[in-house]
């Protein structure tokens, strides 16, 4: 069954998401206008239905992937930079 929860503070698309070791969902990157990549990262807690800021990525990107490694870290990979180059 689907349920609507609180929206993130920043609207975006072509972002990536992965679950951290605490069960939170980290949403990274994306774009608002199909031209400008975002370095922004936000964390969603399903337990409290709240969003909080997380450390931004060092590079802005959209169309990327994200995965949680065996070390518990979340890795953002690939995508496109604001100038359109592939990362």
Coordinates of N, CA and C in Angstrom, one line a residue:
X1 N 0.8 -1.2 0.0 CA 0.0 0.0 0.0 C 0.9 1.2 0.0
X2 N 0.6 2.2 -0.8 CA 1.3 3.5 -0.9 C 0.8 4.5 0.1
X3 N 1.7 5.3 0.6 CA 1.3 6.3 1.5 C 2.2 7.5 1.3
X4 N 1.6 8.7 1.2 CA 2.3 10.0 1.0 C 2.9 10.4 2.3
X5 N 4.2 10.8 2.3 CA 4.9 11.3 3.5 C 5.3 12.7 3.2
X6 N 6.0 13.4 4.1 CA 6.5 14.7 3.9 C 7.4 14.8 2.7
X7 N 7.3 15.9 1.9 CA 8.1 16.1 0.8 C 9.5 16.7 1.2
X8 N 10.5 16.4 0.4 CA 11.8 16.9 0.7 C 11.8 18.5 0.5
X9 N 12.7 19.1 1.1 CA 12.7 20.6 1.0 C 13.1 21.1 -0.3
X10 N 13.7 20.3 -1.2 CA 14.1 20.8 -2.5 C 13.5 19.9 -3.6
X11 N 12.6 20.4 -4.4 CA 12.1 19.7 -5.5 C 13.2 19.4 -6.6
X12 N 13.2 18.2 -7.1 CA 14.2 17.8 -8.1 C 13.9 16.5 -8.7
X13 N 14.5 16.2 -9.8 CA 14.4 14.9 -10.5 C 15.7 14.5 -11.0
X14 N 15.8 13.3 -11.5 CA 17.0 12.6 -11.9 C 18.0 12.5 -10.8
X15 N 17.6 12.4 -9.6 CA 18.4 12.3 -8.4 C 18.6 10.8 -8.1
X16 N 19.4 10.5 -7.1 CA 19.6 9.1 -6.7 C 19.3 9.0 -5.2
X17 N 19.1 7.8 -4.7 CA 18.8 7.5 -3.3 C 19.3 6.2 -2.9
X18 N 19.7 6.1 -1.6 CA 20.2 4.8 -1.0 C 19.9 4.9 0.5
X19 N 19.8 3.7 1.1 CA 19.5 3.6 2.5 C 20.8 3.5 3.3
X20 N 20.9 4.3 4.3 CA 22.1 4.3 5.2 C 22.0 3.2 6.2
X21 N 23.0 3.0 7.0 CA 23.1 2.0 8.0 C 22.1 2.1 9.2
X22 N 21.5 3.3 9.3 CA 20.5 3.6 10.3 C 19.0 3.4 9.8
X23 N 18.9 3.1 8.5 CA 17.6 2.9 8.0 C 17.0 4.2 7.4
X24 N 17.8 5.3 7.3 CA 17.4 6.5 6.7 C 17.7 6.4 5.2
X25 N 17.0 7.3 4.5 CA 17.2 7.3 3.0 C 17.9 8.6 2.7
X26 N 19.0 8.5 2.0 CA 19.8 9.6 1.6 C 19.5 9.9 0.1
X27 N 19.0 11.1 -0.2 CA 18.7 11.5 -1.5 C 19.8 12.5 -2.0
X28 N 20.4 12.2 -3.1 CA 21.6 13.1 -3.5 C 21.4 13.5 -5.0
X29 N 22.0 14.7 -5.3 CA 22.1 15.2 -6.6 C 20.7 15.5 -7.2
X30 N 20.7 15.4 -8.6 CA 19.5 15.7 -9.4 C 19.6 17.0 -10.0
X31 N 18.4 17.4 -10.5 CA 18.3 18.7 -11.2 C 16.9 19.3 -11.0
X32 N 16.8 20.6 -11.1 CA 15.5 21.3 -11.0 C 15.1 21.7 -12.4
X33 N 16.0 21.9 -13.3 CA 15.7 22.5 -14.6 C 16.3 21.8 -15.8
X34 N 16.8 20.6 -15.7 CA 17.4 19.8 -16.8 C 18.7 20.5 -17.3
X35 N 19.2 21.5 -16.6 CA 20.5 22.1 -17.1 C 21.5 22.2 -16.0
X36 N 21.0 22.3 -14.7 CA 21.9 22.6 -13.6 C 21.9 21.4 -12.6
X37 N 23.1 20.7 -12.5 CA 23.2 19.7 -11.5 C 23.2 20.2 -10.1
X38 N 22.8 19.4 -9.2 CA 22.8 19.8 -7.7 C 23.8 18.9 -7.0
X39 N 24.5 19.5 -6.0 CA 25.4 18.8 -5.1 C 24.6 18.4 -3.9
X40 N 23.4 18.9 -3.7 CA 22.6 18.8 -2.5 C 22.4 17.3 -2.1
X41 N 22.4 17.1 -0.8 CA 22.1 15.8 -0.2 C 21.1 16.1 1.0
X42 N 20.1 15.3 1.1 CA 19.1 15.3 2.2 C 18.8 13.9 2.7
X43 N 18.6 13.9 4.0 CA 18.3 12.6 4.6 C 16.9 12.5 5.1
X44 N 16.2 11.4 4.7 CA 14.8 11.2 5.2 C 14.8 10.1 6.2
X45 N 14.1 10.4 7.4 CA 13.9 9.4 8.4 C 12.5 8.8 8.3
X46 N 12.4 7.6 7.9 CA 11.0 7.0 7.9 C 10.4 6.8 9.3
X47 N 11.3 6.7 10.3 CA 10.8 6.5 11.6 C 10.1 7.8 12.2
X48 N 10.6 9.0 11.8 CA 10.0 10.2 12.3 C 9.3 11.0 11.2
X49 N 9.4 10.5 9.9 CA 8.8 11.3 8.8 C 9.3 12.7 8.7
X50 N 10.7 12.8 8.8 CA 11.3 14.1 8.8 C 12.5 14.1 7.8
X51 N 12.8 15.3 7.3 CA 14.0 15.5 6.4 C 15.0 16.3 7.1
X52 N 16.3 16.1 6.9 CA 17.3 16.9 7.4 C 18.4 17.0 6.4
X53 N 19.2 18.1 6.5 CA 20.3 18.3 5.6 C 21.4 17.3 5.9
X54 N 22.1 16.9 4.8 CA 23.2 16.0 4.9 C 24.4 16.7 4.2
X55 N 25.6 16.2 4.4 CA 26.8 16.9 3.7 C 26.6 16.8 2.2
X56 N 26.7 17.9 1.5 CA 26.6 18.0 0.1 C 27.7 17.2 -0.6
X57 N 27.5 16.7 -1.8 CA 28.5 16.0 -2.6 C 29.6 17.0 -3.0
X58 N 30.8 16.6 -3.3 CA 31.8 17.5 -3.8 C 31.6 18.0 -5.2
X59 N 30.8 17.3 -6.0 CA 30.5 17.7 -7.4 C 29.0 17.6 -7.6
X60 N 28.5 18.7 -8.3 CA 27.0 18.7 -8.6 C 26.8 17.7 -9.8
X61 N 25.7 17.0 -9.8 CA 25.5 16.0 -10.8 C 24.0 15.6 -10.9
X62 N 23.6 15.1 -12.0 CA 22.2 14.6 -12.2 C 22.3 13.4 -13.0
X63 N 21.3 12.5 -13.0 CA 21.3 11.3 -13.7 C 22.3 10.3 -13.2
X64 N 22.5 10.3 -11.9 CA 23.5 9.5 -11.2 C 22.9 8.3 -10.6
X65 N 23.7 7.4 -10.0 CA 23.3 6.3 -9.2 C 23.9 6.4 -7.8
X66 N 23.3 5.7 -6.9 CA 23.8 5.7 -5.5 C 23.6 4.3 -5.0
X67 N 24.6 3.8 -4.2 CA 24.5 2.5 -3.6 C 25.2 2.6 -2.2
X68 N 24.7 1.7 -1.3 CA 25.4 1.6 0.0 C 26.4 0.4 -0.1
X69 N 27.6 0.8 0.3 CA 28.7 -0.2 0.3 C 28.7 -1.1 1.5
X70 N 29.5 -2.2 1.5 CA 29.6 -3.1 2.6 C 30.2 -2.4 3.8
X71 N 30.8 -1.2 3.6 CA 31.4 -0.4 4.7 C 30.4 0.5 5.3
X72 N 29.1 0.5 4.8 CA 28.1 1.4 5.3 C 28.0 2.8 4.7
X73 N 29.1 3.1 3.9 CA 29.1 4.4 3.2 C 28.2 4.4 2.0
X74 N 27.6 5.6 1.7 CA 26.8 5.7 0.5 C 27.7 6.3 -0.6
X75 N 27.7 5.6 -1.8 CA 28.5 6.0 -2.9 C 27.6 6.6 -4.0
X76 N 28.0 7.8 -4.5 CA 27.3 8.4 -5.7 C 28.2 8.2 -6.9
X77 N 27.6 7.6 -7.9 CA 28.5 7.3 -9.1 C 27.8 7.8 -10.4
X78 N 28.7 8.1 -11.3 CA 28.2 8.5 -12.7 C 27.4 9.8 -12.7
X79 N 26.6 9.9 -13.7 CA 25.8 11.1 -13.9 C 26.4 12.1 -14.9
X80 N 25.8 13.2 -14.9 CA 26.3 14.3 -15.7 C 26.5 15.6 -14.9
X81 N 27.6 16.3 -15.3 CA 27.9 17.6 -14.6 C 27.0 18.6 -15.2
X82 N 27.0 19.8 -14.6 CA 26.2 20.9 -15.1 C 26.5 21.3 -16.6
X83 N 27.8 21.1 -17.0 CA 28.2 21.4 -18.3 C 27.9 20.3 -19.3
X84 N 27.3 19.2 -18.8 CA 26.8 18.1 -19.7 C 27.9 17.0 -19.8
X85 N 29.0 17.2 -19.3 CA 30.0 16.1 -19.4 C 29.6 14.9 -18.5
X86 N 30.0 13.8 -19.0 CA 29.7 12.5 -18.2 C 30.7 12.4 -17.1
X87 N 30.3 12.0 -15.9 CA 31.2 11.8 -14.8 C 31.4 10.3 -14.6

